[in-house]
Coordinates of C-alpha atoms and ligand atoms in Angstrom, one line a residue:
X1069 CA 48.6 -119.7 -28.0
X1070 CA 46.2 -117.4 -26.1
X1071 CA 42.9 -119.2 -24.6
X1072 CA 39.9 -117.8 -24.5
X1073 CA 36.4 -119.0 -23.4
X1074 CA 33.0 -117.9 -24.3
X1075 CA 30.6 -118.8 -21.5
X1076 CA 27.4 -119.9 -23.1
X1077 CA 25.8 -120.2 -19.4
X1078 CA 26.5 -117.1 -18.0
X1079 CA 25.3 -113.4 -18.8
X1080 CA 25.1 -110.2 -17.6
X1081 CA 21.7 -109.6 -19.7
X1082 CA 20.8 -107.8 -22.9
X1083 CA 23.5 -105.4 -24.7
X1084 CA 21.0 -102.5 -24.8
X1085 CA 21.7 -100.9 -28.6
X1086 CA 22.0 -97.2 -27.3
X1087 CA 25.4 -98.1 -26.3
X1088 CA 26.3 -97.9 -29.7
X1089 CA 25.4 -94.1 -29.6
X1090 CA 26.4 -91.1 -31.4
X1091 CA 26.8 -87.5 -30.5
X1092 CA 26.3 -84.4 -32.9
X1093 CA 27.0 -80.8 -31.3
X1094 CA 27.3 -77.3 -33.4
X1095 CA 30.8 -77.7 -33.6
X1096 CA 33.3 -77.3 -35.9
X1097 CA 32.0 -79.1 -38.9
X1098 CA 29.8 -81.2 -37.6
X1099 CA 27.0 -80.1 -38.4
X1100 CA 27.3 -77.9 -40.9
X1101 CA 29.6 -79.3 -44.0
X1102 CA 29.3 -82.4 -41.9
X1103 CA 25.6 -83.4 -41.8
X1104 CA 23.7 -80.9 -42.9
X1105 CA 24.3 -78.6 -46.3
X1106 CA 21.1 -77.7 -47.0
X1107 CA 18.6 -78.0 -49.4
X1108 CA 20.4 -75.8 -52.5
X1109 CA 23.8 -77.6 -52.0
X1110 CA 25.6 -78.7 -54.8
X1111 CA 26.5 -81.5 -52.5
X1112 CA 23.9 -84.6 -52.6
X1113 CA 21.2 -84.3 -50.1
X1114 CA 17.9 -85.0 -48.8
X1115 CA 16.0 -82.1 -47.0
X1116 CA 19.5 -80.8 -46.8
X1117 CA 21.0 -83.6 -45.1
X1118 CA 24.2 -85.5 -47.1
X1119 CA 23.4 -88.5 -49.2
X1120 CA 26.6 -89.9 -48.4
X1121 CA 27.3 -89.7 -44.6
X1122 CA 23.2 -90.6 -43.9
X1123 CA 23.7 -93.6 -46.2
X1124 CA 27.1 -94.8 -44.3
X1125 CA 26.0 -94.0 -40.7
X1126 CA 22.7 -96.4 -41.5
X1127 CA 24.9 -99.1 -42.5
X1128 CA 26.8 -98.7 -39.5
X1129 CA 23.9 -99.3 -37.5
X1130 CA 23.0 -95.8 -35.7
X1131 CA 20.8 -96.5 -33.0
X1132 CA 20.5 -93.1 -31.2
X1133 CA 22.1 -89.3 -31.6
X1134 CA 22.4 -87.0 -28.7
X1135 CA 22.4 -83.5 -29.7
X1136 CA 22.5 -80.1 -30.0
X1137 CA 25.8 -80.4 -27.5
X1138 CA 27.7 -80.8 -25.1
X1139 CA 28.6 -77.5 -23.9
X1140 CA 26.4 -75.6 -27.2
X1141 CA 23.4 -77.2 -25.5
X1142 CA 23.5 -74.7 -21.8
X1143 CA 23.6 -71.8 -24.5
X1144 CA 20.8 -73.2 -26.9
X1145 CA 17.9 -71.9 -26.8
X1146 CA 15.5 -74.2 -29.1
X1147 CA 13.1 -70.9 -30.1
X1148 CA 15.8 -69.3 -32.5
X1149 CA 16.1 -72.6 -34.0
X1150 CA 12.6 -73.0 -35.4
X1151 CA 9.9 -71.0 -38.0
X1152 CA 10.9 -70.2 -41.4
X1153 CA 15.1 -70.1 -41.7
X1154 CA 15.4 -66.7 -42.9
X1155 CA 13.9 -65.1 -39.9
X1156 CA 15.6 -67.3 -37.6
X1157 CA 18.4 -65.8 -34.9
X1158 CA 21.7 -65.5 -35.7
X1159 CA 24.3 -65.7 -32.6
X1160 CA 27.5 -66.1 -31.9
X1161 CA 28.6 -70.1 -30.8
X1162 CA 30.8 -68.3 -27.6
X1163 CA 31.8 -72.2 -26.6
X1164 CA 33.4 -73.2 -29.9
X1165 CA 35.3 -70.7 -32.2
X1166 CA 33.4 -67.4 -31.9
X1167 CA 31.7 -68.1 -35.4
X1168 CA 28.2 -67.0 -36.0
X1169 CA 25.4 -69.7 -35.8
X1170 CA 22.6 -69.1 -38.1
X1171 CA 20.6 -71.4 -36.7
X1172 CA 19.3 -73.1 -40.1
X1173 CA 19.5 -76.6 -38.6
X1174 CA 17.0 -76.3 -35.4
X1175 CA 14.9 -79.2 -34.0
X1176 CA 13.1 -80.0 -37.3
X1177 CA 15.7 -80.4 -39.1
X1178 CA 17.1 -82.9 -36.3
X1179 CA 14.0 -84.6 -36.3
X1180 CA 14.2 -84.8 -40.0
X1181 CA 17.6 -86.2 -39.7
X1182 CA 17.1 -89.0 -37.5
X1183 CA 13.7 -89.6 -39.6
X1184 CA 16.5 -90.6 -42.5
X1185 CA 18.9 -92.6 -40.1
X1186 CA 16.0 -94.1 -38.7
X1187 CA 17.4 -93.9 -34.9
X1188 CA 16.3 -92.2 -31.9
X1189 CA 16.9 -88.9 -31.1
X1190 CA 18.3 -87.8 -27.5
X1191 CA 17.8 -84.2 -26.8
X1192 CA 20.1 -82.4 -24.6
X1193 CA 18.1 -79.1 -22.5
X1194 CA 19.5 -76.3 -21.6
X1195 CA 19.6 -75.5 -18.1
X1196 CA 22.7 -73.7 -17.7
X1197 CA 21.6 -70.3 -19.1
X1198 CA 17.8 -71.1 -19.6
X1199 CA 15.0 -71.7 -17.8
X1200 CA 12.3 -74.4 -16.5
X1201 CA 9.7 -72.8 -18.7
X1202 CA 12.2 -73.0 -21.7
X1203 CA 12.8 -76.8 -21.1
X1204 CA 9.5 -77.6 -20.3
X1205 CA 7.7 -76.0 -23.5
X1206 CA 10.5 -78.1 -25.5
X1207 CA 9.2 -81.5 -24.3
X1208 CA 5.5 -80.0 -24.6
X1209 CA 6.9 -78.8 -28.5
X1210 CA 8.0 -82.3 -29.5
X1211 CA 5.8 -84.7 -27.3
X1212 CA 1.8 -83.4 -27.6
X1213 CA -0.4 -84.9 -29.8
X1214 CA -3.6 -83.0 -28.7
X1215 CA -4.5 -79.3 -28.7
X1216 CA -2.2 -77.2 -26.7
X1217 CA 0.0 -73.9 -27.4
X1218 CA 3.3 -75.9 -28.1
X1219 CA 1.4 -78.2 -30.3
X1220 CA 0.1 -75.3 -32.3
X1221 CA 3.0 -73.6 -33.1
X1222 CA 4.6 -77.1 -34.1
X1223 CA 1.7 -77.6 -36.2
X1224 CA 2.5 -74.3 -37.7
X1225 CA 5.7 -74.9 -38.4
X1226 CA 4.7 -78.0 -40.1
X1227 CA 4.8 -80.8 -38.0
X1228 CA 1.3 -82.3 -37.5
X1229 CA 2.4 -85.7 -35.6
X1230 CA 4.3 -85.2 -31.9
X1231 CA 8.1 -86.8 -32.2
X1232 CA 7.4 -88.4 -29.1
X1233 CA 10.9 -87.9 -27.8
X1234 CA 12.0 -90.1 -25.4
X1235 CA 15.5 -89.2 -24.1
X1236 CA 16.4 -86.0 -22.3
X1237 CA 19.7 -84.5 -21.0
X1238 CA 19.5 -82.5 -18.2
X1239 CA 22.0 -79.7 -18.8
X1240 CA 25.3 -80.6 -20.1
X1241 CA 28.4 -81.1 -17.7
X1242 CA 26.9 -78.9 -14.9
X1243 CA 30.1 -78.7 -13.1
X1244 CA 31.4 -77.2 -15.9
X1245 CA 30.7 -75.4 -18.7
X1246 CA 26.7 -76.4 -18.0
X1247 CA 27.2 -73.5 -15.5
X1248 CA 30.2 -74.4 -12.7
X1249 CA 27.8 -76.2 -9.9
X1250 CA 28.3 -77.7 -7.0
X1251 CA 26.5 -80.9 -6.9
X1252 CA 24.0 -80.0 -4.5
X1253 CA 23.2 -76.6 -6.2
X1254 CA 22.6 -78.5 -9.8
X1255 CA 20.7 -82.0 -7.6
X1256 CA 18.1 -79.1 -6.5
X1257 CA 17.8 -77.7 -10.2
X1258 CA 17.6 -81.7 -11.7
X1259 CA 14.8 -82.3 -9.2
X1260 CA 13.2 -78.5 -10.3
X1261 CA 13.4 -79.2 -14.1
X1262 CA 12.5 -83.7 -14.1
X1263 CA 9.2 -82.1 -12.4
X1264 CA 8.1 -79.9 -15.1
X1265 CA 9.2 -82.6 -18.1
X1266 CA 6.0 -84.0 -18.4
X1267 CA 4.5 -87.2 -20.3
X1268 CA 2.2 -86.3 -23.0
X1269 CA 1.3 -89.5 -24.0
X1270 CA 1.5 -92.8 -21.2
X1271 CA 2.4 -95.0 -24.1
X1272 CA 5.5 -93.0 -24.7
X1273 CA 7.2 -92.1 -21.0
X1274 CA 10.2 -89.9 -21.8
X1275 CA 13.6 -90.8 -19.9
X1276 CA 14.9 -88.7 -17.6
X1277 CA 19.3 -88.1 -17.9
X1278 CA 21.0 -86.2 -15.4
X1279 CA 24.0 -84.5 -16.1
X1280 CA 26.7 -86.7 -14.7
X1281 CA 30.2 -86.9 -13.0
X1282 CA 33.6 -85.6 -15.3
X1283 CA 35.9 -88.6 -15.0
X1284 CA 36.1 -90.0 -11.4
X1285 CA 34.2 -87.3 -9.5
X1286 CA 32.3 -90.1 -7.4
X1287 CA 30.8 -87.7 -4.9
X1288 CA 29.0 -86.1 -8.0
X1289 CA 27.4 -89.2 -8.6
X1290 CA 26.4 -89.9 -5.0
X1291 CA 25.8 -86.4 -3.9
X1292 CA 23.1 -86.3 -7.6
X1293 CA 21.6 -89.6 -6.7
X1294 CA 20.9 -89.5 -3.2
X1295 CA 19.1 -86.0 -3.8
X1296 CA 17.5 -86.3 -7.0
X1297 CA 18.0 -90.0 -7.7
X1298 CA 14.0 -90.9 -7.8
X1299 CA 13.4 -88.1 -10.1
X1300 CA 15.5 -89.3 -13.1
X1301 CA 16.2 -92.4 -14.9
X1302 CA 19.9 -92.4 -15.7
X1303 CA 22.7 -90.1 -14.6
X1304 CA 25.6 -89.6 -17.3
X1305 CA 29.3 -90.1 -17.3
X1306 CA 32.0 -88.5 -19.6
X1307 CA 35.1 -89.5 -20.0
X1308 CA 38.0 -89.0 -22.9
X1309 CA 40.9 -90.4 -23.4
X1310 CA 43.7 -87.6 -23.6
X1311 CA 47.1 -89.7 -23.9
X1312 CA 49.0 -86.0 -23.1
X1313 CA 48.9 -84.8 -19.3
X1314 CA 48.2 -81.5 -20.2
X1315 CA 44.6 -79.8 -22.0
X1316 CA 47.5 -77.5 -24.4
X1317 CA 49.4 -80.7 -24.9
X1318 CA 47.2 -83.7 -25.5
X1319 CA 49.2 -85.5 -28.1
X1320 CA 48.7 -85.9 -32.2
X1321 CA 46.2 -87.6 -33.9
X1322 CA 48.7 -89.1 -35.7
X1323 CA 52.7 -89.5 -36.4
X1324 CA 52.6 -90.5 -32.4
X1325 CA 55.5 -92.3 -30.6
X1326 CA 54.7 -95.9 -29.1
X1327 CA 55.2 -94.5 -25.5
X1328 CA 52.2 -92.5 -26.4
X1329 CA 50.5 -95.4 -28.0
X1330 CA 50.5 -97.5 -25.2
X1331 CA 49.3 -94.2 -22.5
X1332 CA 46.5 -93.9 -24.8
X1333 CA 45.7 -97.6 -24.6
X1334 CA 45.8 -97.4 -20.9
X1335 CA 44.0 -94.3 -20.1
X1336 CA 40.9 -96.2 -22.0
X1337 CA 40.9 -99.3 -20.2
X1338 CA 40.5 -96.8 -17.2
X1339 CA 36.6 -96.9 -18.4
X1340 CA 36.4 -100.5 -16.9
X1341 CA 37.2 -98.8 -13.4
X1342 CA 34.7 -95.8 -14.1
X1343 CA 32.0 -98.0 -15.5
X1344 CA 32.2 -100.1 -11.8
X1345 CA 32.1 -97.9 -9.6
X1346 CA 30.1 -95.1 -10.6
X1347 CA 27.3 -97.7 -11.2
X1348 CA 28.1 -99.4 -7.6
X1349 CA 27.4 -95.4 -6.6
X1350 CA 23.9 -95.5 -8.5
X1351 CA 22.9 -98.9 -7.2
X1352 CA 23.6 -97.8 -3.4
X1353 CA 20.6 -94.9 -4.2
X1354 CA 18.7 -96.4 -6.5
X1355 CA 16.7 -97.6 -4.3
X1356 CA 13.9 -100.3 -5.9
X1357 CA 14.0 -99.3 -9.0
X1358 CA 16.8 -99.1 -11.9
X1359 CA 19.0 -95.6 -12.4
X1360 CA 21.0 -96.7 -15.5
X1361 CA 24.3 -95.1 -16.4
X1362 CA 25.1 -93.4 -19.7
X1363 CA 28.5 -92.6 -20.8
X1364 CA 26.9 -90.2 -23.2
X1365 CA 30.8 -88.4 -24.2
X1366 CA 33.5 -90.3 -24.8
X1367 CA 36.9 -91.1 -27.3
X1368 CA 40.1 -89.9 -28.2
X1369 CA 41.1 -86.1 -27.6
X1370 CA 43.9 -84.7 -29.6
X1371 CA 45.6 -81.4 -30.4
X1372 CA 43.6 -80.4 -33.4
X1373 CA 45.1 -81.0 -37.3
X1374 CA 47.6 -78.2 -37.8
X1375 CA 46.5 -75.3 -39.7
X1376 CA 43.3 -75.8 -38.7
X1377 CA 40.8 -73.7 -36.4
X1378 CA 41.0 -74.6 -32.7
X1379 CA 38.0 -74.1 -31.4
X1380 CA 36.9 -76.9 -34.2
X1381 CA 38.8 -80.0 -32.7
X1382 CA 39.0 -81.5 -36.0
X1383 CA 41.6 -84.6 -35.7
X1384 CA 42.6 -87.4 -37.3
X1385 CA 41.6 -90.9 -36.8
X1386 CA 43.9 -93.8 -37.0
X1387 CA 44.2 -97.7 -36.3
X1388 CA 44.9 -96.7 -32.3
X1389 CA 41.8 -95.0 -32.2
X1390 CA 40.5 -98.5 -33.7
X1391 CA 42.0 -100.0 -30.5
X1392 CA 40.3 -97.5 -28.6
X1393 CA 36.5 -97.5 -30.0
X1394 CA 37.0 -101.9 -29.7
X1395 CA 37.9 -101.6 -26.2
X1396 CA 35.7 -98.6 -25.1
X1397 CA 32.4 -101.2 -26.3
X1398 CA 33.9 -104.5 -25.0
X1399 CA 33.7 -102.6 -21.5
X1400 CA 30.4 -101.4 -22.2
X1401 CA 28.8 -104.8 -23.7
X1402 CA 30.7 -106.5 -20.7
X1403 CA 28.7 -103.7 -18.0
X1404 CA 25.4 -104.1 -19.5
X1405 CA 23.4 -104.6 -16.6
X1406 CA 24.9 -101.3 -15.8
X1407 CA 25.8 -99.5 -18.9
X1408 CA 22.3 -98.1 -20.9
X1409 CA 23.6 -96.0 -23.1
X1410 CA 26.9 -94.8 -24.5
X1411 CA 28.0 -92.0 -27.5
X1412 CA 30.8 -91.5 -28.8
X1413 CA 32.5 -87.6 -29.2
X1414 CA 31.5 -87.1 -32.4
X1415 CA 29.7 -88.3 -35.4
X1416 CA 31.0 -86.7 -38.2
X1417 CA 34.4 -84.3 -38.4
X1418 CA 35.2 -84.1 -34.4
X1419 CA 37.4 -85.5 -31.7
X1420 CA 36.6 -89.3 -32.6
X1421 CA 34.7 -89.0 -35.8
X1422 CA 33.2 -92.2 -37.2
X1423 CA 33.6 -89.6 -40.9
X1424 CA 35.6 -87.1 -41.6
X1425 CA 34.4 -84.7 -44.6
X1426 CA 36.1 -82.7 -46.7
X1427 CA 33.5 -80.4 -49.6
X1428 CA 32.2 -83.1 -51.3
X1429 CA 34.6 -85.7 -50.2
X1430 CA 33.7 -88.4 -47.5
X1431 CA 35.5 -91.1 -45.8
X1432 CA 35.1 -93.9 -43.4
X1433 CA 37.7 -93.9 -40.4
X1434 CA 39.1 -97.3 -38.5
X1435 CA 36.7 -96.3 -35.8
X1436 CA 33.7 -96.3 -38.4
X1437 CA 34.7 -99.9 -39.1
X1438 CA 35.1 -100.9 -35.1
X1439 CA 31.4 -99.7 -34.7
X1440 CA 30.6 -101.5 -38.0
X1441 CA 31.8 -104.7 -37.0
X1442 CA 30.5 -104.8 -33.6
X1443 CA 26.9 -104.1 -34.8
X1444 CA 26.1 -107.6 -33.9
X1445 CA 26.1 -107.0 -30.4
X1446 CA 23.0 -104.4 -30.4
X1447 CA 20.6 -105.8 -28.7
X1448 CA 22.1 -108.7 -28.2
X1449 CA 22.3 -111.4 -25.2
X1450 CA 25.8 -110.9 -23.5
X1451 CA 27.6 -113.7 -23.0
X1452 CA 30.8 -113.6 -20.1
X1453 CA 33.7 -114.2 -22.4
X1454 CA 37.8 -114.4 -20.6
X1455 CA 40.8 -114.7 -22.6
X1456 CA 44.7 -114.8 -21.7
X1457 CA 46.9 -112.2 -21.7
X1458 CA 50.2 -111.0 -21.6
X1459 CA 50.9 -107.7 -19.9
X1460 CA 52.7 -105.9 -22.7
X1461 CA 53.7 -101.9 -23.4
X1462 CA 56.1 -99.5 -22.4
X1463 CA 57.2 -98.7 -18.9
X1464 CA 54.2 -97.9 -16.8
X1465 CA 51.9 -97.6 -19.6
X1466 CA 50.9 -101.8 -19.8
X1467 CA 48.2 -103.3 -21.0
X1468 CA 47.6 -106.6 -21.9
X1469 CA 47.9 -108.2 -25.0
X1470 CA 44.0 -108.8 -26.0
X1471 CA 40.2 -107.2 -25.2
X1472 CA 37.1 -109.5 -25.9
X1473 CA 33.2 -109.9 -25.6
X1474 CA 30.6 -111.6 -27.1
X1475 CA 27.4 -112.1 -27.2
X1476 CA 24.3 -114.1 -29.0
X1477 CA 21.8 -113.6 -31.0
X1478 CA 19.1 -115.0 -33.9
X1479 CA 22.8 -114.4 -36.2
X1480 CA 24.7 -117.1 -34.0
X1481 CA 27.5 -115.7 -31.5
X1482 CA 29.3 -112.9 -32.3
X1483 CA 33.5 -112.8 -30.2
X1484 CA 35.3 -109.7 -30.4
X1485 CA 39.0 -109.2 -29.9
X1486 CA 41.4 -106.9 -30.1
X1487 CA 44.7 -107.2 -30.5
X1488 CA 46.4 -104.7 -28.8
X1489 CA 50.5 -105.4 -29.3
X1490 CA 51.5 -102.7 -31.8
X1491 CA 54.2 -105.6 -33.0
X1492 CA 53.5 -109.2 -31.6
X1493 CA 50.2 -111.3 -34.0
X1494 CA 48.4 -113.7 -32.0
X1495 CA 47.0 -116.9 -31.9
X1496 CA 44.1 -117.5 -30.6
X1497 CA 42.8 -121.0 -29.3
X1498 CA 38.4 -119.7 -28.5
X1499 CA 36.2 -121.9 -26.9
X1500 CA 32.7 -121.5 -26.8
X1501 CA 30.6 -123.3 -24.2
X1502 CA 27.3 -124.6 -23.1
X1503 CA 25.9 -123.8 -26.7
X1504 CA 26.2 -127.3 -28.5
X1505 CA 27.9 -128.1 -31.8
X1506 CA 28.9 -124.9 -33.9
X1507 CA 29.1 -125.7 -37.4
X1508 CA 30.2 -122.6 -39.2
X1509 CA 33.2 -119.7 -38.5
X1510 CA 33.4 -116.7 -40.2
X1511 CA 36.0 -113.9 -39.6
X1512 CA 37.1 -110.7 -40.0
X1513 CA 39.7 -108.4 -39.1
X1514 CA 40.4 -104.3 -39.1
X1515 CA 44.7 -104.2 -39.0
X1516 CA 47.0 -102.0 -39.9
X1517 CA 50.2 -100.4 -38.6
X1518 CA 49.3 -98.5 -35.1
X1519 CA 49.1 -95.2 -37.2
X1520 CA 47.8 -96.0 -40.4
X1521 CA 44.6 -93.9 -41.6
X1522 CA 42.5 -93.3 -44.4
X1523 CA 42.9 -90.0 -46.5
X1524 CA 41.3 -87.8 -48.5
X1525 CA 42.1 -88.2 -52.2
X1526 CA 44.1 -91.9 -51.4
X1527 CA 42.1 -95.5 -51.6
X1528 CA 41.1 -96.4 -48.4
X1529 CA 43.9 -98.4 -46.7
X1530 CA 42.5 -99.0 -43.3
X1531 CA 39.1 -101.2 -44.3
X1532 CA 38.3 -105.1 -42.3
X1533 CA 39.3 -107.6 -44.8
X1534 CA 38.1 -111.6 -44.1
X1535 CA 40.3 -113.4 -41.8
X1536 CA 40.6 -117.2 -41.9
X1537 CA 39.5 -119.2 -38.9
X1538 CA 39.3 -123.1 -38.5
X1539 CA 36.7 -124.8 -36.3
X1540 CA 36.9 -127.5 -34.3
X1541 CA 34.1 -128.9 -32.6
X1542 CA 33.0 -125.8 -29.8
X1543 CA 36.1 -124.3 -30.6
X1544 CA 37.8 -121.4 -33.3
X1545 CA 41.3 -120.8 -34.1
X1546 CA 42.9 -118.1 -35.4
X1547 CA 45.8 -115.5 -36.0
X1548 CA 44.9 -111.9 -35.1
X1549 CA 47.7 -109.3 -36.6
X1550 CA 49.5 -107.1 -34.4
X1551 CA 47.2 -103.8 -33.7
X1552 CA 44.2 -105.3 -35.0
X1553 CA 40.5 -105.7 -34.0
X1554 CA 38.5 -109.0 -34.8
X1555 CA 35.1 -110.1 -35.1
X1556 CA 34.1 -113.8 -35.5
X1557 CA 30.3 -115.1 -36.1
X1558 CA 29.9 -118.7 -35.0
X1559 CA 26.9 -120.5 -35.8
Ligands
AHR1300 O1 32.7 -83.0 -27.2 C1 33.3 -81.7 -26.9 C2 32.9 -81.2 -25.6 O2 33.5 -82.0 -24.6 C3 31.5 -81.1 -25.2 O3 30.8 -80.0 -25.7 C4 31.5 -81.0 -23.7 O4 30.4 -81.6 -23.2 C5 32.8 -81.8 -23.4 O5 33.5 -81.1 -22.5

């Protein structure tokens, strides 16, 4: 029996929704196919955006989407993406495939798409390739109400009202494809470019992101912050989990051995590490105010689906990447003091889609469900949560048997395991203290084998089903399955 313990008394503060992010580049399929098919599709839409994946990623509970990239957004250049479609630029994407971008989905249509999901838009600049000017007419574009040239030509292109966007990326990976920087060089240009983003409108202050650190490049993070630190409000993180050692061997999406299971389990609870100490970097700087950290790229990253195009990073998505998404937001609910906002590599038909599309065809992956499940927690109060563990895995690749939070809101408390033994169920013994009598469980539970995913043209096998709990005064007992990932409301 594995104990665990929900402290009612103790919590690290608000689970701030934009964890629950999302991230939408011109990539492979993403966009195009993916989200957006255009008015005259045969394919149901809305302004051109699909019925179907708008109407599942609301019921998810899509709080916020980051686009146009990721490495596309140091190339964008937001002009060729606006005024009437046939006249807009056609280029080459040079970061992903070669293939031309017609530039039919600009920031209107984003605007227009996050309208329908009803979640906030994060904007990503481009400061690799463009310029202050650019960046600065861009917040100008989106943010004045009053009379000014941006506003004009936004009014011209139909949009009377200003967006009033609040969150801004400051270039895209800067020490890499935002431009190969040396953290002082790129501190300089964050300092050059947060000066010229203006506020239009006191009531809406836009928020400030700097492109942050790849994986555990601390000095980035203190070498940004102690330079430009009071110019910004958050600094970003990215980090994937790639269970191979190599970029040209990163493993399969799926048919993978159980050694490879178990790295990939490993390599994501690295994020607990990353999480502490970049944010220990940002608190040394931060000075009296807060610098919050956003983990705006992360998941699994595979070799792409056979057969298909490379640039494209199309893969599959099974139970492990489940494992990966539950963990990945325990950390981040569990950091929240820390952790402002987090978004997942990539909404629909990349790396760790929450959809995967195929024509007309749509389905739900295991991670779609994780994120599903867990929507309790947005904007929730954390609660500190501990349960027992084995160590269990293969070799050097262990892990221990089970990954929690919780947290509570007006819905009662929300506990979230996962069961991370691809063979061994368990039973867990959960007590919840400080918060009275709890008179009602209810559970449920995504399981499958470690590999299982959902397919085009089969019924959807991976999917949470109820799972039986019996409580006992403050505390709930039940039997997670091997490779599965809970969630239990108490009230
Ligand atoms: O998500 C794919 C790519 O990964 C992004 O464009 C880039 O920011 C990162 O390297």
């Amino acid at each position: 029996m594995a104990k665990a313990i929900i402290n009612g008394n103790r919590s690290k503060g608000t689970i701030n929704p934009n964890i629950y992010g999302h991230f939408s580049e011109h990539l492979g399929r993403c966009i195009y196919n993916g989200i957006y098919v255009g008015e005259n599709s045969d394919i149901p839409n809305v302004n051109g955006m699909r019925t179907d994946v708008v109407e599942a990623l609301k019921k998810m509970g899509i709080p916020l989407l980051r686009w146009p990239g990721g490495c596309f957004a140091d190339t964008y250049h937001w002009r060729d993406g606006i005024g009437p479609k046939e006249s807009r630029k056609r280029i080459v994407n040079t970061n992903w495939g070669g293939v031309t971008e017609d530039n039919t989905f600009g920031t209107h249509e984003f605007m227009e798409l996050c309208r329908q999901l009803e979640c906030e838009p994060y904007l990503s600049g481009n400061v690799g390739s463009g310029t202050v000017q650019e960046f600065s007419d861009w917040v100008e574009y989106c943010n004045m109400g009053g009379q000014s040239p941006m506003a004009e030509e936004r009014r011209k292109n139909g949009q009377d009202a200003p967006w009033n966007v609040k969150y801004w990326g400051i270039g895209n990976e800067a020490w890499g494809c935002g431009g190969n920087m040396r953290p002082e060089f790129y501190a300089d240009l964050c300092r050059q470019y947060a000066t010229y983003m203006r506020n239009y409108d006191n009531e809406h202050k836009i928020y400030k992101i700097a492109s942050g650190a790849n994986v555990a490049d601390y000095n980035w993070t203190k070498v940004v912050m102690e330079r430009a630190g009071r110019f910004i409000d958050a600094v970003s993180l990215h980090y994937y989990t790639v269970p191979g050692g190599e970029w040209q061997h990163k493993g399969a999406a799926t048919g993978f051995s159980r050694n490879e299971y178990y790295t990939t389990l490993k390599k994501t609870l690295r994020m607990e590490e990353l999480v502490e100490n970049h944010s220990r970097i940002i608190k040394q700087y931060q000075g009296n105010r807060q610098v919050g950290l956003c983990v705006d790229e992360w998941g699994t990253w595979f070799d792409v689906e056979p057969g298909t195009n490379p640039g494209f990073l199309y893969q599959q998505n099974t139970m492990r990447d489940g494992l990966v998404a539950a963990i990945n937001l325990n950390i981040f609910n569990n950091h929240c003091d820390t952790v402002v906002m987090a978004n997942i590599a990539q909404v629909v038909n990349v790396l760790q889609a929450v959809i995967l599309t195929e024509g007309a065809k749509m389905l739900l992956t295991p991670t779609y469900h994780v994120f599903e499940m867990y929507k309790g927690h947005q904007g929730a109060k954390q609660l500190e949560s501990y349960v027992e563990t084995a160590l269990i895995g293969e070799g050097e690749n262990q892990a221990p048997s089970l990954h929690i939070s919780a947290s509570e809101s007006g819905e009662g408390v929300l506990v979230t395991v996962a069961n991370l033994s691809d063979t061994d169920s368990a039973e867990l013994d959960c007590a919840i203290s400080g918060l009275g009598k709890m008179n009602q469980v209810e559970g449920k539970v995504l399981t499958g084998a470690c590999g299982a995913y959902n397919d085009f043209g089969s019924e959807e096998t991976v999917k949470p089903v109820p799972l039986a709990a019996e409580l006992t005064g403050d505390s709930f007992k039940a039997t997670l399955p091997a490779c599965s990932v809970a969630a239990f409301t108490v009230k």
